[in-house]
């Protein structure tokens, strides 16, 4: 099941490879089919998922069954290293409460990304090949439970992303693409070293061999005492935690490692922005929750405050930057940075509320930001500009568009009744109830105010009022005598067309539904989050040592 | 002066030589192939000469696999009065060098530049074989004299091969530079050898090791000797600061020879370096501690770090693809040295595996460079613009090979790096800083390697014509196979790593 959902896009990619590149429609439809089937599989996994199992660590005795679900475990490579024993790499997939929500999110966003890719005209075959490779890599990252496998998927994302930004991107795409690539690789090479170090420090209780299994690594009793990352080597454990954290923080992106994100977003084509904001950023925080924190809980305990401070900086700094942007897409990109700050703050709180809020915020941010970038793409397609002050009074001419924009914008600023509110509320409840993050939370609340400021201000400038003199469109009188607007070089429907509605309506529905009744998603994660909190808590660690 | 040996002594010498011959069959076979090619060249006339000779070389080299494979059954040991050893380690490199030679021939057959130089192509192929013989001997030599002879055989063949395009000034320049640097470094190495001989009165590396262990040595002389010897070895592996020849030679030499030098000649240097330092020169343990506090291992650490940093950083500014790959090969020498520094079986295994992966990805990359230069007549980065849409398969394949050279999964290059870093970290915290430099410089390498796909895919061609350039069916097939292998061995590397481990058994290696 999980293998199928991971490799389905690659299979679609192989089919596309056989289709001649002139058959653009077939290529698109094959990709869409793969994505839809992936979505169906995700729903089936969701239906079959038992939310009472904990995940994160193995059950007593080291068996992952009974803790993880949909497990697929095969020996992949067994490497004889002479007197160092053998290096065992497994093909090990499984989901728990952390990954199940991300699997659903990934399937959803990939499908919407394919729909959004319909407007790609240049080198369609190459585009969808890379797109499908990217989809596989993302999904693989979320379900891999072997560190080696995780690393392979993690790195596999970089190359397709590089080309997707670099070939189909905007004018400054070369710079943005290589910047993204270098930044992320810089973070992940350290992860490689930590991975090797962990390998030499952890013994799988089932086999007695060294292992890459993240499940075994999450239990502190599996560590060899005097190994390089064993409990006796406190210094190296700190170093490993920090470099691993930086690796994931680059992906989040956390201040001060965020500078690649605005560049990448502004240059990337719309579907890739959607994927980038909707799924890729979550990999950073997912990696922290899956790998960074449970493997080094005592270091996490010591650094919660710092993580919280960085979260607050992200929230406020991102909001301030968004406030200053003239380019709508850049504004949304900075709003992403701000919203990922909430995730960091929730993680730093290290209690059930905070962690649940963080994980739920990851899901909601995925859907809401996907919506925001799609909406930016809609207007960019028509006007060929994203400058906020080139618009004005759009609401009266594009009512459907304006309506959906309003829902998305309000969801983003955390209006009660929409999904963003619940996750942010949980984050703040968690942060206030934790001794460590209480004061940080007080400062972070300001972020909500600034968030409302940039979102409402942009809404006002673009959609309310009247057409400006230097606007990106003309006012013409339509066939029905009504005054309407005309974009240069745009022959399609003025307001949203069917394809655009097909992408946006599901997201709007999800946003509203999960704002009123969050349990379908939140119910999946409770047990796992509670267990994670337990694993990370000082009491638990005292028992182990 | 000399006493004439008695009849019985002569008899025993002859019988030792005779018994050694049985362990020397692949080398004899290759020597016969070498002479056969020269004779065939004289006999052949007409237009197809180049093709026939090329295929004859290819088949002839392929035939030697049969004789090499039979050596697995033989007992590891010394032959010809300790001049020459046969062990799994040597057999590994025999396969390696014969396969390298074959690949050089394949690349030559694909390279159109040779069409204009068909006159002396017979010598060319014969010299490729001669170089194979020399390298095979380098990997098996266990005596200072033999080491020197084998290295000179390789070098002399390489000088001629790199200057093969006589009418091309750059090719001739490459040959001359190569010769001058080679002569100097050989001289330095010989001086180092003479110092070692002066200390031990032995030329066999096993006996040298015993002599040094039994009688001790002057550490100052020892460090001087190893430094001088490193000049010779460092020249062969192309490591900083003995790399000065490589950018010019790599740029000027015919591309198949560039590939041949960058892979095979480097591997031969490593074969020799590992055997010589692991067996002959002691390290570390108390009686050998020296006053300067540095030994050959420290020298290697310095060389390795300098190579990684220098090679990767200077490559950023290169405008010529062959030159870029030349600097990158300096960096790869640095990564390989990391494996040598570890000084145990895992390290040797990692080095051998890395050499295998480097063989695959570097040859493959140069092969695509040859195909592209056939079509565009150029090797500069600017002329790679827009090639991605004109030669999609070549573009995709080259990208995969370059990604592999960076060391990203799921390619074989990643596994090579993984093995090297695993070997370093298996020593605990001791070498973490070396591993750090290794990974950081590989991030730098991403930048310049990606310049090639950047020009191929992200930039439009300077002269817009949308004509696609087809490199031919066989070449397409070859590229596809190499690309699949690069990824396949990145995912399922067990056979390669097992082979590397099996081959890390060196004759006479007792103490690490």
Short mmCIF file of C-alpha atoms in Angstrom, two decimals, chain B residues 148-511:
data_model
loop_
_atom_site.label_atom_id
_atom_site.label_comp_id
_atom_site.label_asym_id
_atom_site.label_seq_id
_atom_site.Cartn_x
_atom_site.Cartn_y
_atom_site.Cartn_z
CA UNK B 148 59.82 2.58 -10.52
CA UNK B 149 59.87 0.56 -13.73
CA UNK B 150 56.12 0.12 -13.76
CA UNK B 151 55.53 3.80 -13.11
CA UNK B 152 57.87 4.81 -15.91
CA UNK B 153 56.12 2.45 -18.31
CA UNK B 154 52.83 4.12 -17.49
CA UNK B 155 54.25 7.62 -17.64
CA UNK B 156 56.07 7.18 -20.94
CA UNK B 157 52.98 5.76 -22.60
CA UNK B 158 50.89 8.55 -21.14
CA UNK B 159 53.25 11.28 -22.39
CA UNK B 160 52.90 10.05 -25.94
CA UNK B 161 49.17 9.49 -25.71
CA UNK B 162 48.44 12.94 -24.35
CA UNK B 163 50.39 14.48 -27.22
CA UNK B 164 48.73 12.29 -29.79
CA UNK B 165 47.13 15.15 -31.75
CA UNK B 166 50.40 16.38 -33.21
CA UNK B 167 48.86 19.26 -35.11
CA UNK B 168 47.05 20.55 -32.06
CA UNK B 169 49.32 22.93 -30.15
CA UNK B 170 47.44 22.35 -26.90
CA UNK B 171 47.90 18.61 -27.17
CA UNK B 172 51.63 19.00 -27.66
CA UNK B 173 51.81 21.49 -24.84
CA UNK B 174 50.00 19.00 -22.63
CA UNK B 175 52.48 16.27 -23.46
CA UNK B 176 55.48 18.48 -22.78
CA UNK B 177 54.13 19.73 -19.48
CA UNK B 178 53.26 16.24 -18.45
CA UNK B 179 56.77 15.08 -19.34
CA UNK B 180 58.55 17.85 -17.46
CA UNK B 181 56.52 17.46 -14.30
CA UNK B 182 56.73 13.70 -14.59
CA UNK B 183 60.49 13.72 -14.92
CA UNK B 184 60.93 15.94 -11.88
CA UNK B 185 58.61 13.95 -9.69
CA UNK B 186 60.16 10.64 -10.76
CA UNK B 187 63.53 12.04 -9.85
CA UNK B 188 62.32 13.12 -6.43
CA UNK B 189 60.71 9.76 -5.85
CA UNK B 190 63.92 7.96 -6.79
CA UNK B 191 65.79 10.08 -4.30
CA UNK B 192 63.29 9.05 -1.65
CA UNK B 193 63.75 5.41 -2.62
CA UNK B 194 67.51 5.77 -2.34
CA UNK B 195 67.15 7.17 1.18
CA UNK B 196 65.02 4.20 2.18
CA UNK B 197 67.51 1.86 0.60
CA UNK B 198 70.25 3.64 2.45
CA UNK B 199 68.51 3.01 5.76
CA UNK B 200 67.57 -0.59 5.20
CA UNK B 201 69.74 -1.99 2.39
CA UNK B 202 66.59 -3.60 1.03
CA UNK B 203 64.37 -2.91 -1.94
CA UNK B 204 61.55 -5.31 -1.20
CA UNK B 205 58.80 -3.48 0.69
CA UNK B 206 58.10 -6.36 3.07
CA UNK B 207 61.75 -6.64 3.97
CA UNK B 208 61.98 -2.86 4.33
CA UNK B 209 59.12 -2.98 6.79
CA UNK B 210 60.83 -5.74 8.82
CA UNK B 211 64.17 -4.00 8.71
CA UNK B 212 62.66 -0.74 9.94
CA UNK B 213 60.82 -2.56 12.69
CA UNK B 214 63.91 -4.44 13.83
CA UNK B 215 66.52 -1.72 13.71
CA UNK B 216 64.63 1.52 13.98
CA UNK B 217 65.44 4.52 11.86
CA UNK B 218 66.22 8.20 11.91
CA UNK B 219 62.80 9.89 11.88
CA UNK B 220 64.09 12.96 10.09
CA UNK B 221 65.42 10.91 7.21
CA UNK B 222 62.26 8.88 7.20
CA UNK B 223 59.96 11.88 6.90
CA UNK B 224 62.18 13.31 4.19
CA UNK B 225 62.08 10.02 2.30
CA UNK B 226 58.30 9.71 2.53
CA UNK B 227 57.87 13.31 1.48
CA UNK B 228 60.01 12.72 -1.60
CA UNK B 229 58.21 9.50 -2.42
CA UNK B 230 54.90 11.27 -2.04
CA UNK B 231 56.03 13.62 -4.80
CA UNK B 232 56.02 10.63 -7.14
CA UNK B 233 52.80 9.10 -5.91
CA UNK B 234 51.07 12.46 -5.54
CA UNK B 235 51.92 13.23 -9.14
CA UNK B 236 50.21 10.04 -10.25
CA UNK B 237 47.10 10.53 -8.15
CA UNK B 238 46.96 14.22 -9.03
CA UNK B 239 46.70 15.49 -5.48
CA UNK B 240 47.58 18.97 -4.29
CA UNK B 241 50.41 20.18 -4.38
CA UNK B 242 51.57 17.80 -7.08
CA UNK B 243 48.63 18.52 -9.37
CA UNK B 244 50.09 21.34 -11.45
CA UNK B 245 50.26 19.31 -14.60
CA UNK B 246 46.70 18.09 -14.52
CA UNK B 247 44.52 21.02 -15.68
CA UNK B 248 46.64 21.70 -18.76
CA UNK B 249 47.10 18.05 -19.59
CA UNK B 250 43.43 17.24 -19.09
CA UNK B 251 42.44 20.14 -21.30
CA UNK B 252 44.95 19.49 -24.04
CA UNK B 253 45.00 15.72 -24.28
CA UNK B 254 42.51 13.86 -26.46
CA UNK B 255 39.35 13.46 -24.36
CA UNK B 256 39.48 9.65 -24.18
CA UNK B 257 43.01 9.95 -22.85
CA UNK B 258 41.92 12.60 -20.37
CA UNK B 259 39.34 10.18 -19.07
CA UNK B 260 41.89 7.38 -19.06
CA UNK B 261 44.40 9.44 -17.11
CA UNK B 262 41.84 10.78 -14.68
CA UNK B 263 40.51 7.35 -13.78
CA UNK B 264 43.09 4.66 -14.48
CA UNK B 265 46.28 6.56 -13.82
CA UNK B 266 44.84 7.94 -10.60
CA UNK B 267 43.70 4.49 -9.53
CA UNK B 268 47.16 3.08 -10.28
CA UNK B 269 48.66 5.76 -8.09
CA UNK B 270 46.30 4.79 -5.28
CA UNK B 271 46.99 1.09 -5.75
CA UNK B 272 50.65 1.77 -5.26
CA UNK B 273 50.22 4.30 -2.49
CA UNK B 274 48.05 2.01 -0.40
CA UNK B 275 50.36 -0.96 -0.77
CA UNK B 276 53.53 1.00 -0.23
CA UNK B 277 52.43 2.92 2.82
CA UNK B 278 50.45 0.17 4.45
CA UNK B 279 53.22 -2.37 4.10
CA UNK B 280 56.57 -0.66 3.85
CA UNK B 281 56.40 2.44 5.98
CA UNK B 282 55.56 2.09 9.63
CA UNK B 283 53.17 4.39 11.35
CA UNK B 284 52.37 5.40 14.84
CA UNK B 285 53.32 2.58 17.16
CA UNK B 286 55.80 3.58 19.86
CA UNK B 287 59.25 2.67 18.50
CA UNK B 288 58.50 4.64 15.36
CA UNK B 289 57.45 7.87 16.98
CA UNK B 290 59.49 10.65 15.59
CA UNK B 291 60.76 13.91 16.93
CA UNK B 292 58.86 16.12 14.56
CA UNK B 293 55.59 14.64 15.68
CA UNK B 294 54.55 14.15 12.09
CA UNK B 295 54.71 11.05 10.01
CA UNK B 296 53.49 10.10 6.58
CA UNK B 297 49.91 9.95 7.81
CA UNK B 298 50.05 13.63 8.72
CA UNK B 299 51.42 14.34 5.28
CA UNK B 300 48.49 12.51 3.73
CA UNK B 301 46.02 14.41 5.91
CA UNK B 302 47.49 17.71 4.76
CA UNK B 303 47.47 16.63 1.13
CA UNK B 304 43.93 15.38 1.37
CA UNK B 305 42.52 18.53 2.94
CA UNK B 306 44.44 20.77 0.56
CA UNK B 307 43.26 18.75 -2.44
CA UNK B 308 39.62 18.84 -1.45
CA UNK B 309 39.63 22.56 -0.81
CA UNK B 310 41.84 23.61 -3.69
CA UNK B 311 40.28 21.34 -6.31
CA UNK B 312 36.73 22.23 -5.44
CA UNK B 313 37.26 25.94 -5.02
CA UNK B 314 39.37 26.56 -8.11
CA UNK B 315 36.96 24.54 -10.28
CA UNK B 316 34.32 27.22 -9.73
CA UNK B 317 36.00 29.60 -12.16
CA UNK B 318 36.62 27.16 -14.99
CA UNK B 319 35.07 27.84 -18.36
CA UNK B 320 36.17 24.65 -20.08
CA UNK B 321 34.40 21.45 -19.17
CA UNK B 322 37.52 19.28 -19.39
CA UNK B 323 39.41 21.70 -17.21
CA UNK B 324 36.54 21.78 -14.76
CA UNK B 325 36.61 18.02 -14.53
CA UNK B 326 40.39 18.18 -14.09
CA UNK B 327 40.05 20.32 -10.99
CA UNK B 328 37.25 18.14 -9.74
CA UNK B 329 39.50 15.12 -10.12
CA UNK B 330 42.02 16.81 -7.81
CA UNK B 331 39.22 17.07 -5.27
CA UNK B 332 38.33 13.42 -5.75
CA UNK B 333 41.94 12.49 -5.04
CA UNK B 334 41.43 14.29 -1.75
CA UNK B 335 38.31 12.25 -0.93
CA UNK B 336 40.12 9.04 -1.81
CA UNK B 337 43.01 10.00 0.45
CA UNK B 338 40.52 10.27 3.31
CA UNK B 339 39.94 6.56 2.93
CA UNK B 340 43.68 5.86 2.95
CA UNK B 341 44.09 7.83 6.16
CA UNK B 342 41.70 5.56 8.04
CA UNK B 343 44.32 2.79 7.78
CA UNK B 344 42.17 -0.28 8.17
CA UNK B 345 40.12 -2.73 6.18
CA UNK B 346 37.07 -0.47 6.07
CA UNK B 347 39.22 2.33 4.75
CA UNK B 348 40.71 0.15 2.03
CA UNK B 349 37.30 -1.15 1.16
CA UNK B 350 35.99 2.40 0.94
CA UNK B 351 38.86 3.47 -1.31
CA UNK B 352 38.35 0.53 -3.64
CA UNK B 353 34.61 1.14 -3.76
CA UNK B 354 35.12 4.83 -4.39
CA UNK B 355 37.48 3.98 -7.24
CA UNK B 356 34.83 1.73 -8.77
CA UNK B 357 32.20 4.43 -8.50
CA UNK B 358 34.60 7.03 -9.80
CA UNK B 359 35.41 4.74 -12.72
CA UNK B 360 31.76 4.55 -13.67
CA UNK B 361 30.75 8.17 -13.26
CA UNK B 362 33.88 9.87 -14.50
CA UNK B 363 34.26 7.73 -17.61
CA UNK B 364 30.59 8.16 -18.33
CA UNK B 365 30.83 11.93 -17.94
CA UNK B 366 33.82 12.12 -20.27
CA UNK B 367 32.04 9.86 -22.74
CA UNK B 368 29.17 12.34 -22.96
CA UNK B 369 31.69 15.17 -23.28
CA UNK B 370 33.17 13.33 -26.28
CA UNK B 371 29.75 12.89 -27.87
CA UNK B 372 28.88 16.52 -27.35
CA UNK B 373 32.17 17.73 -28.71
CA UNK B 374 31.61 15.52 -31.78
CA UNK B 375 28.49 17.50 -32.50
CA UNK B 376 29.47 20.97 -31.42
CA UNK B 377 33.24 20.80 -31.77
CA UNK B 378 33.66 22.54 -28.47
CA UNK B 379 34.20 21.88 -24.80
CA UNK B 380 33.54 25.30 -23.36
CA UNK B 381 30.67 25.88 -20.98
CA UNK B 382 29.14 28.56 -23.21
CA UNK B 383 28.79 26.10 -26.05
CA UNK B 384 26.79 23.79 -23.80
CA UNK B 385 23.98 26.33 -23.77
CA UNK B 386 20.65 24.98 -24.83
CA UNK B 387 22.03 21.52 -25.50
CA UNK B 388 19.44 20.00 -23.18
CA UNK B 389 16.71 20.36 -25.74
CA UNK B 390 18.90 19.37 -28.66
CA UNK B 391 20.38 16.26 -27.04
CA UNK B 392 17.93 15.40 -24.27
CA UNK B 393 19.34 12.00 -23.42
CA UNK B 394 22.92 13.26 -23.34
CA UNK B 395 21.82 16.12 -21.14
CA UNK B 396 19.94 13.91 -18.74
CA UNK B 397 22.75 11.35 -18.63
CA UNK B 398 25.43 13.96 -18.02
CA UNK B 399 23.31 15.44 -15.25
CA UNK B 400 23.04 12.07 -13.56
CA UNK B 401 26.80 11.52 -13.82
CA UNK B 402 27.54 14.95 -12.42
CA UNK B 403 25.08 14.46 -9.57
CA UNK B 404 26.90 11.24 -8.88
CA UNK B 405 30.21 13.10 -8.85
CA UNK B 406 28.76 15.54 -6.32
CA UNK B 407 27.72 12.55 -4.25
CA UNK B 408 23.94 12.85 -4.13
CA UNK B 409 21.68 9.83 -3.81
CA UNK B 410 20.45 7.72 -5.48
CA UNK B 411 23.68 7.39 -7.42
CA UNK B 412 26.78 5.31 -6.97
CA UNK B 413 28.84 8.40 -6.14
CA UNK B 414 26.77 8.92 -3.03
CA UNK B 415 27.55 5.42 -1.83
CA UNK B 416 31.23 6.05 -2.47
CA UNK B 417 31.13 9.13 -0.26
CA UNK B 418 29.00 7.30 2.31
CA UNK B 419 31.61 4.55 2.56
CA UNK B 420 34.46 7.03 2.91
CA UNK B 421 32.69 9.01 5.62
CA UNK B 422 31.55 5.83 7.37
CA UNK B 423 35.14 4.67 7.45
CA UNK B 424 36.20 8.00 8.95
CA UNK B 425 33.46 8.03 11.56
CA UNK B 426 34.00 4.40 12.52
CA UNK B 427 37.13 5.73 14.24
CA UNK B 428 34.95 7.74 16.59
CA UNK B 429 35.52 11.43 17.04
CA UNK B 430 39.12 11.32 15.78
CA UNK B 431 38.41 12.20 12.15
CA UNK B 432 35.14 14.07 12.39
CA UNK B 433 36.80 17.28 11.31
CA UNK B 434 38.10 15.61 8.16
CA UNK B 435 34.61 14.33 7.39
CA UNK B 436 33.30 17.85 7.93
CA UNK B 437 35.73 19.31 5.42
CA UNK B 438 34.76 16.50 3.07
CA UNK B 439 31.05 17.22 3.15
CA UNK B 440 31.44 20.98 3.06
CA UNK B 441 33.66 20.89 0.02
CA UNK B 442 31.21 18.58 -1.68
CA UNK B 443 28.59 21.30 -1.26
CA UNK B 444 30.97 23.63 -3.10
CA UNK B 445 31.38 21.01 -5.79
CA UNK B 446 27.63 21.04 -6.37
CA UNK B 447 27.90 24.62 -7.57
CA UNK B 448 30.39 24.05 -10.34
CA UNK B 449 29.10 20.68 -11.42
CA UNK B 450 25.65 22.20 -11.76
CA UNK B 451 27.08 24.86 -14.07
CA UNK B 452 26.97 22.24 -16.81
CA UNK B 453 23.28 21.30 -16.47
CA UNK B 454 22.62 24.99 -15.88
CA UNK B 455 23.99 25.83 -19.30
CA UNK B 456 22.41 22.82 -20.94
CA UNK B 457 18.90 23.20 -19.61
CA UNK B 458 18.37 26.62 -18.07
CA UNK B 459 19.94 28.73 -20.75
CA UNK B 460 19.01 29.16 -24.37
CA UNK B 461 21.50 28.47 -27.08
CA UNK B 462 23.49 31.47 -28.29
CA UNK B 463 22.62 30.74 -31.91
CA UNK B 464 19.01 29.72 -31.90
CA UNK B 465 18.44 26.76 -34.14
CA UNK B 466 16.12 24.11 -32.87
CA UNK B 467 17.75 21.30 -34.83
CA UNK B 468 18.20 18.33 -32.57
CA UNK B 469 21.59 16.65 -32.60
CA UNK B 470 21.45 12.91 -32.58
CA UNK B 471 24.62 11.24 -31.36
CA UNK B 472 23.65 7.93 -32.97
CA UNK B 473 21.87 4.86 -31.75
CA UNK B 474 24.83 3.02 -30.24
CA UNK B 475 25.94 6.08 -28.35
CA UNK B 476 22.41 6.66 -27.05
CA UNK B 477 22.24 3.07 -25.88
CA UNK B 478 25.62 3.31 -24.22
CA UNK B 479 24.63 6.47 -22.38
CA UNK B 480 21.34 4.98 -21.25
CA UNK B 481 23.10 1.87 -19.94
CA UNK B 482 25.69 3.93 -18.08
CA UNK B 483 22.99 6.13 -16.61
CA UNK B 484 20.99 3.15 -15.41
CA UNK B 485 24.13 1.55 -13.96
CA UNK B 486 24.99 4.73 -12.09
CA UNK B 487 21.58 4.74 -10.46
CA UNK B 488 21.32 0.98 -10.10
CA UNK B 489 24.57 0.71 -8.19
CA UNK B 490 23.45 3.66 -6.11
CA UNK B 491 20.48 1.63 -4.93
CA UNK B 492 21.85 -1.90 -4.98
CA UNK B 493 25.53 -1.59 -4.30
CA UNK B 494 26.02 -4.82 -2.44
CA UNK B 495 27.87 -6.64 -5.26
CA UNK B 496 30.32 -3.77 -5.69
CA UNK B 497 30.95 -3.33 -1.99
CA UNK B 498 31.37 -7.06 -1.50
CA UNK B 499 33.87 -7.12 -4.35
CA UNK B 500 35.73 -4.20 -2.78
CA UNK B 501 35.83 -5.88 0.60
CA UNK B 502 36.98 -9.18 -0.85
CA UNK B 503 39.73 -7.38 -2.71
CA UNK B 504 41.06 -5.43 0.23
CA UNK B 505 43.22 -8.41 1.22
CA UNK B 506 46.79 -7.33 0.62
CA UNK B 507 49.65 -9.81 0.73
CA UNK B 508 52.00 -9.24 3.64
CA UNK B 509 49.68 -6.94 5.50
CA UNK B 510 49.76 -7.95 9.13
CA UNK B 511 49.62 -4.84 11.25
#
